[in-house]
Short mmCIF file of C-alpha atoms and ligand atoms in Angstrom, two decimals:
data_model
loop_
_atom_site.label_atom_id
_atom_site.label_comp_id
_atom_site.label_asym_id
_atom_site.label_seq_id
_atom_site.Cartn_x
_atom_site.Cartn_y
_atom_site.Cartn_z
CA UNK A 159 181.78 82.30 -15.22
CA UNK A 160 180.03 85.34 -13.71
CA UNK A 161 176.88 85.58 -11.20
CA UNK A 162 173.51 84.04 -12.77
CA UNK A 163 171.42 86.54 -14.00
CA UNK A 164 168.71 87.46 -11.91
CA UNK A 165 165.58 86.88 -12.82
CA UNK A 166 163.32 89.36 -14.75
CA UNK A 167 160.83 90.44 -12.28
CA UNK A 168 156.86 88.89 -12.42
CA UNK A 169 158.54 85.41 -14.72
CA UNK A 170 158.34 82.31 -13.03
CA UNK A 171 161.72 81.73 -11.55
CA UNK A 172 162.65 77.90 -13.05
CA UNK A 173 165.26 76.98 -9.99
CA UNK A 174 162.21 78.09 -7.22
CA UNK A 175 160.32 74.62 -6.29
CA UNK A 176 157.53 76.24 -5.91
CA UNK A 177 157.42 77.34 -9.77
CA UNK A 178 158.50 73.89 -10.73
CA UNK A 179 155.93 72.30 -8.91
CA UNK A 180 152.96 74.80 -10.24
CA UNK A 181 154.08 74.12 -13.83
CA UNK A 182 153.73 70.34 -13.38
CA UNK A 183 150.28 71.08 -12.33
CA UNK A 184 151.05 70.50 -8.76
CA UNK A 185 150.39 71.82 -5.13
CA UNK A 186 153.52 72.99 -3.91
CA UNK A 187 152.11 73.18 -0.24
CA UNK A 188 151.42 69.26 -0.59
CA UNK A 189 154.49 67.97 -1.92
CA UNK A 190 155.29 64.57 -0.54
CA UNK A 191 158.19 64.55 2.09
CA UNK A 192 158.77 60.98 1.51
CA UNK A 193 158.55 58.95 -2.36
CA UNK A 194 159.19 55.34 -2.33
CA UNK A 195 159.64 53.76 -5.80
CA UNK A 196 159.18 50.20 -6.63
CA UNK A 197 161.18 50.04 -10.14
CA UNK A 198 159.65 47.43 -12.15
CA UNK A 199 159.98 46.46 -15.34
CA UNK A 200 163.43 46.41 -16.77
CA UNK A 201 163.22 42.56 -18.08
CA UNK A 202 159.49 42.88 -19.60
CA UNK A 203 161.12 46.70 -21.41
CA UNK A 204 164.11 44.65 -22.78
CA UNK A 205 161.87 41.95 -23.75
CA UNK A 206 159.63 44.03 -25.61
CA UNK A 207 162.78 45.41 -27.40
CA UNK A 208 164.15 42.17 -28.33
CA UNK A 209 166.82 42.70 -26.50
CA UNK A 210 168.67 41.30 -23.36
CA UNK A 211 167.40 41.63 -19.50
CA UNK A 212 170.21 43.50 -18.39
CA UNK A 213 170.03 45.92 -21.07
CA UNK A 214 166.74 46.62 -19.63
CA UNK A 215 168.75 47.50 -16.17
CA UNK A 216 171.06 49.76 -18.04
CA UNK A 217 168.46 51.51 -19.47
CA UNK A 218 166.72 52.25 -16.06
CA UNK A 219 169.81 54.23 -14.41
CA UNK A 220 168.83 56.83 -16.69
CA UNK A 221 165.55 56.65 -15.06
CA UNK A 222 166.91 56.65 -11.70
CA UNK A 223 168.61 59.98 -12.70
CA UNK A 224 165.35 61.69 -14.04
CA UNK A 225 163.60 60.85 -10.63
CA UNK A 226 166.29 62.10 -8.38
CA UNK A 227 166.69 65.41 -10.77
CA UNK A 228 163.19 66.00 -10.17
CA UNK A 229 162.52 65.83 -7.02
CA UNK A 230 165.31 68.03 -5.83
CA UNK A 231 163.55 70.58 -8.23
CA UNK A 232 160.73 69.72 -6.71
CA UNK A 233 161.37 70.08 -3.36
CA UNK A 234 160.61 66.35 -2.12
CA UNK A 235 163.27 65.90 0.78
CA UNK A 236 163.42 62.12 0.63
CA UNK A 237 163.29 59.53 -2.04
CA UNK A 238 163.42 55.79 -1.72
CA UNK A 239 163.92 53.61 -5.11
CA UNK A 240 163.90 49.64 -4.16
CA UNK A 241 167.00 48.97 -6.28
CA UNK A 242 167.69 45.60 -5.08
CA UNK A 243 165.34 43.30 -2.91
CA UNK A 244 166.41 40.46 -0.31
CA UNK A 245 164.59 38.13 -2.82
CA UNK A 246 166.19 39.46 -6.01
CA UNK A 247 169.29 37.11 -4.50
CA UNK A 248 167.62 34.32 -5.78
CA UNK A 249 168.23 35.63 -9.81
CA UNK A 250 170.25 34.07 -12.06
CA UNK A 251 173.60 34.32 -11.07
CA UNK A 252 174.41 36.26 -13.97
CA UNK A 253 172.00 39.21 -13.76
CA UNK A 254 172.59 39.56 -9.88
CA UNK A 255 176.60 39.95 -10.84
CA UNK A 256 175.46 42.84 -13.45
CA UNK A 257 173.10 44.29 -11.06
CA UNK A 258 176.16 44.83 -8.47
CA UNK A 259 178.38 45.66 -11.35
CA UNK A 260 175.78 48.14 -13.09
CA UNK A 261 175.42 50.25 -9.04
CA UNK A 262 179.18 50.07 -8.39
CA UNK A 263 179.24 51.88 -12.08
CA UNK A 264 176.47 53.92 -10.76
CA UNK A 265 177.51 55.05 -7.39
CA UNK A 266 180.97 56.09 -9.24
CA UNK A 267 179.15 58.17 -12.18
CA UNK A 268 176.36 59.28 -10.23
CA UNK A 269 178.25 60.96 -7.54
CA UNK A 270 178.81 64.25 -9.32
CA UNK A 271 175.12 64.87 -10.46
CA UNK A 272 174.36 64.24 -6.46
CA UNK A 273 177.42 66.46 -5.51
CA UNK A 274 175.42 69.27 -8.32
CA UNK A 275 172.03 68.68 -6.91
CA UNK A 276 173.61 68.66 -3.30
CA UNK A 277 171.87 64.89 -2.72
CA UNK A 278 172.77 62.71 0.15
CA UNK A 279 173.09 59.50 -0.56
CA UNK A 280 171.72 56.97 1.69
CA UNK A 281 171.01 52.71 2.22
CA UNK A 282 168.74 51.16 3.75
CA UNK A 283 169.14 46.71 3.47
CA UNK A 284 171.42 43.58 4.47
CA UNK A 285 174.39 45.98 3.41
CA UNK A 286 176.78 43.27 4.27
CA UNK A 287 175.50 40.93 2.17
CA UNK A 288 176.83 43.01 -0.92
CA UNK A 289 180.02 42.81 -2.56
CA UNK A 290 182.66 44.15 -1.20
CA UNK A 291 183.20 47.04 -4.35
CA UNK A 292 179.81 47.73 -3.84
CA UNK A 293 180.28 48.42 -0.22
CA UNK A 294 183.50 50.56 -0.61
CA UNK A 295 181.60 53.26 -4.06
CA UNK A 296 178.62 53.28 -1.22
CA UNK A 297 180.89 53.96 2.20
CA UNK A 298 182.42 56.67 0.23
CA UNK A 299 179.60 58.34 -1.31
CA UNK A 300 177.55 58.06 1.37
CA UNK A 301 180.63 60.09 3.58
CA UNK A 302 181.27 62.18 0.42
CA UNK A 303 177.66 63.43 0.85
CA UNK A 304 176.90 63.31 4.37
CA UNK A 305 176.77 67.06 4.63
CA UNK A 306 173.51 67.75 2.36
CA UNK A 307 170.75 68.08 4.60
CA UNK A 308 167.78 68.86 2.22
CA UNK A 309 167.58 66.29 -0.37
CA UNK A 310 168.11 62.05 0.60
CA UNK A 311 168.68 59.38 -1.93
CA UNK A 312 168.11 56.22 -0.08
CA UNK A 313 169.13 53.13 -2.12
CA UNK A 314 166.84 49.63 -0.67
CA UNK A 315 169.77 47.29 -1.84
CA UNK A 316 169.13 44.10 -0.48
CA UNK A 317 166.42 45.00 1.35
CA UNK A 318 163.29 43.17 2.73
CA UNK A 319 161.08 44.66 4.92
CA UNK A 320 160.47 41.69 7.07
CA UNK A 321 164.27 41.62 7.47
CA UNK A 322 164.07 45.51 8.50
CA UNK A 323 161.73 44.30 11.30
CA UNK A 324 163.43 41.11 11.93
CA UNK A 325 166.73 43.38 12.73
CA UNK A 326 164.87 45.82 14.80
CA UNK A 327 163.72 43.84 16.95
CA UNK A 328 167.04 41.45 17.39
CA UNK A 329 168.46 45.09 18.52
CA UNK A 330 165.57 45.81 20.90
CA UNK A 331 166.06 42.20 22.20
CA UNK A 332 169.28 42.84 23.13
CA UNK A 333 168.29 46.14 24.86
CA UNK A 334 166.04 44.03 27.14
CA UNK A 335 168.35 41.67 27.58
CA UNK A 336 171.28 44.23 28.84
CA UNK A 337 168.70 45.19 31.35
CA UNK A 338 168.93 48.93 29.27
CA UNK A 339 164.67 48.12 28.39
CA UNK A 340 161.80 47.00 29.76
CA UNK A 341 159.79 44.43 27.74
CA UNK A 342 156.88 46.56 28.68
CA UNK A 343 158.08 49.93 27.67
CA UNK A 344 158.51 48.82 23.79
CA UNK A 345 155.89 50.72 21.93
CA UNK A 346 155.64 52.11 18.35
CA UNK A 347 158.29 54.52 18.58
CA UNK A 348 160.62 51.90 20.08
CA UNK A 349 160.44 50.18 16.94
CA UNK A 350 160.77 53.01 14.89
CA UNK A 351 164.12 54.23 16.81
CA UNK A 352 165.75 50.65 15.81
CA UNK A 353 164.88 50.82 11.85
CA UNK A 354 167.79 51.30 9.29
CA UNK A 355 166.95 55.01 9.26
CA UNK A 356 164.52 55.76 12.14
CA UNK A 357 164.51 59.89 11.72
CA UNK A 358 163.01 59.32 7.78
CA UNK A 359 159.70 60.30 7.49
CA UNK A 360 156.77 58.20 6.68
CA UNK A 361 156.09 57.41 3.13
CA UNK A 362 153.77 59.56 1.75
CA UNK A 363 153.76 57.73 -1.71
CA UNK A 364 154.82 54.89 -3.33
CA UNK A 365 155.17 54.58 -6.85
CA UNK A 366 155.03 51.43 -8.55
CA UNK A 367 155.98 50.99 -12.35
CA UNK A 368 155.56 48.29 -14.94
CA UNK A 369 151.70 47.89 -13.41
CA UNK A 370 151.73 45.26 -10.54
CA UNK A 371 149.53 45.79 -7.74
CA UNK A 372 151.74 44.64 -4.95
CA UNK A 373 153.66 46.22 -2.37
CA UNK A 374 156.76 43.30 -2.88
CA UNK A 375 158.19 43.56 0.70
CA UNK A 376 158.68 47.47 0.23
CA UNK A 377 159.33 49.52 3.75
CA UNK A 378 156.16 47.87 5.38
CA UNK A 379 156.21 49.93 8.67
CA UNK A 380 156.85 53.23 6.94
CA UNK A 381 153.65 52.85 4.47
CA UNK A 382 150.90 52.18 6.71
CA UNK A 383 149.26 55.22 5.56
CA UNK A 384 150.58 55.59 2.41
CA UNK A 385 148.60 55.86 -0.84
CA UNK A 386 150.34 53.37 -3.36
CA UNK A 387 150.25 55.02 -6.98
CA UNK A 388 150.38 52.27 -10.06
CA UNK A 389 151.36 52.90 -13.50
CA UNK A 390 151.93 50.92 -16.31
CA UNK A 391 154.87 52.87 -17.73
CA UNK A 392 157.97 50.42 -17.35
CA UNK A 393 160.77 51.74 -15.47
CA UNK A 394 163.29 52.77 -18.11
CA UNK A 395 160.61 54.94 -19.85
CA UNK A 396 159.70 56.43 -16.55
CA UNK A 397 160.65 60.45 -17.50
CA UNK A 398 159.20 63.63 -16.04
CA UNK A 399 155.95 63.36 -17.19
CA UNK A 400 155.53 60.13 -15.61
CA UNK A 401 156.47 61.17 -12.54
CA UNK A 402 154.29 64.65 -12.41
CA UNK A 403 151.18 62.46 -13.72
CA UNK A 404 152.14 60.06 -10.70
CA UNK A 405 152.68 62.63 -8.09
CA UNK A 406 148.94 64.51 -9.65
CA UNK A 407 147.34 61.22 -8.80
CA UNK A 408 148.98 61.22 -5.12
CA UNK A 409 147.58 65.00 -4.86
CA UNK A 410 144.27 63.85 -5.60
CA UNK A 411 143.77 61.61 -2.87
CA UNK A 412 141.90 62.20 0.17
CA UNK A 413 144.14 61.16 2.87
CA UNK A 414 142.10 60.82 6.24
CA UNK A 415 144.49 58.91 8.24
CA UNK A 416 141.93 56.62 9.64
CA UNK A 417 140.01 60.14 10.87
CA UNK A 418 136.64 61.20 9.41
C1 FPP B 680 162.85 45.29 -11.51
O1 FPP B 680 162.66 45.00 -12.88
C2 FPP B 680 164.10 45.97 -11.32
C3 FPP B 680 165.14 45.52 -10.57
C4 FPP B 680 165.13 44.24 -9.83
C5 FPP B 680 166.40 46.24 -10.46
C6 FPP B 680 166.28 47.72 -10.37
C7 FPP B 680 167.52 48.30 -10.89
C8 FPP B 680 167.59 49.41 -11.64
C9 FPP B 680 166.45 50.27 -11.93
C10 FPP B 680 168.85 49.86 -12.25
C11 FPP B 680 169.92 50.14 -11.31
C12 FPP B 680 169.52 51.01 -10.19
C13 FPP B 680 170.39 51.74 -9.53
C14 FPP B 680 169.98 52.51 -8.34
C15 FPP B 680 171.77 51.80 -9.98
P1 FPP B 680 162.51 43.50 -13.33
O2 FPP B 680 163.81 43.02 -13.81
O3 FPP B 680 161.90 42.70 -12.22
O4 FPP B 680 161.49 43.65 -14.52
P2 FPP B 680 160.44 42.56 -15.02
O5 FPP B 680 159.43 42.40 -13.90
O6 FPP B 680 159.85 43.19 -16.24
O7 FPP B 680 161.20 41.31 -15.31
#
């Protein structure tokens, strides 16, 4: 294979984000740095196809690939899909076994589209709650990918927010307790430091498919100021175009920060 060709003077070039973001009718210069993505919908799209639940989760990995594709063309540095909540436990036994089965799969097949798109893969939850295969595909492409520093994946697998913030402060407890923190030095950014990943960046956005107007226990401390962005598309139809008309909608907001 030789050298790409270089592209013809005065045409947009289709591997610059900025291009890619101009197409989709967007403002390169306010691209999100953080997406979350509530993925809802898989059962009520099976449903609606006659067909089982789980196909409906099958069906949505393809999604999952569209959204990460994108925004590395995009230029959006972190993405957050809530692939498996702390409350999701309580499923059937028989969908939460395919759910662990169908990311195992995933982490495994995934791995050289995130290797191609030079994607690090994160996780954010109650990791040791998972099974044990699931723990091993993530340890390893998590390490495998540790080196990309401009595009994250994080996965939310069994993840709760109030869990996030029950665990941070159980570690700043302990702080006080070794005599390494004063009660009265914990502010903001103390709590911040002692979240699953305290360098990420605020949520900008959060996406929610499939219609619901909730925020389901979704990275509470990170969205304080972000603006939540609701469509009705179900998750496994979610393509491109949903996800340019989504991030449009973010772009049109006035975001004030509390400020005038
Ligand atoms: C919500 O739809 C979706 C989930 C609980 C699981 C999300 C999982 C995927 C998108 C596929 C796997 C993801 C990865 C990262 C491998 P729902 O079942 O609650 O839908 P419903 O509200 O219509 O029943």
């Amino acid at each position: 294979m030789g050298a790409p060709a270089a592209p013809v003077p005065g045409t947009p070039d289709r591997h610059d984000p900025a291009q890619a973001a101009i197409a989709a009718g967007l403002d390169p210069a306010r691209m999100p740095r953080h997406v979350g993505v509530i993925m809802d919908g898989n059962g009520r799209w099976a449903e609606r196809q006659g067909r089982e639940r789980i196909d409906g989760h099958r069906r949505g990995v393809e999604a999952v690939r569209t959204v990460v594709t994108e925004s590395v063309r995009l230029a959006i540095p972190r993405v957050t899909l809530y692939a498996f909540s702390s409350e999701n436990w309580s499923r059937p036994r028989r969908e939460v076994d395919f759910l662990m089965l169908l990311l195992a799969d995933f982490l495994r097949s995934e791995e050289p589209t995130l290797h191609a798109n030079r994607v690090r893969l994160e996780a954010i939850g109650r990791l040791d709650r998972l099974p044990a295969e699931v723990q091993y595909e993530l340890d390893r492409v998590r390490a495998a990918t540790a080196h990309y520093d401009r595009n994250i994946l994080s996965l939310a697998l069994s993840y709760g927010g109030r869990d996030e913030l029950v665990d941070a402060c159980r570690r700043i407890a302990s702080q006080v307790a070794a005599g390494e923190l004063a009660a009265a030095a914990i502010d903001a950014a103390t709590i911040q430091a002692n979240l699953y990943t305290p360098e990420a960046a605020d949520l900008d956005v959060v996406i929610r498919t499939a219609g619901e107007l909730r925020l389901s226990n979704f990275l509470p401390w990170q969205a304080v100021y972000a603006e939540y962005v609701v469509t009705e598309v179900l998750w496994p139809d979610f393509g491109v175009t949903a996800y340019h008309d989504c991030l449009r909608d973010f772009q049109g907001r006035e975001r004030r920060f509390g400020g005038l």
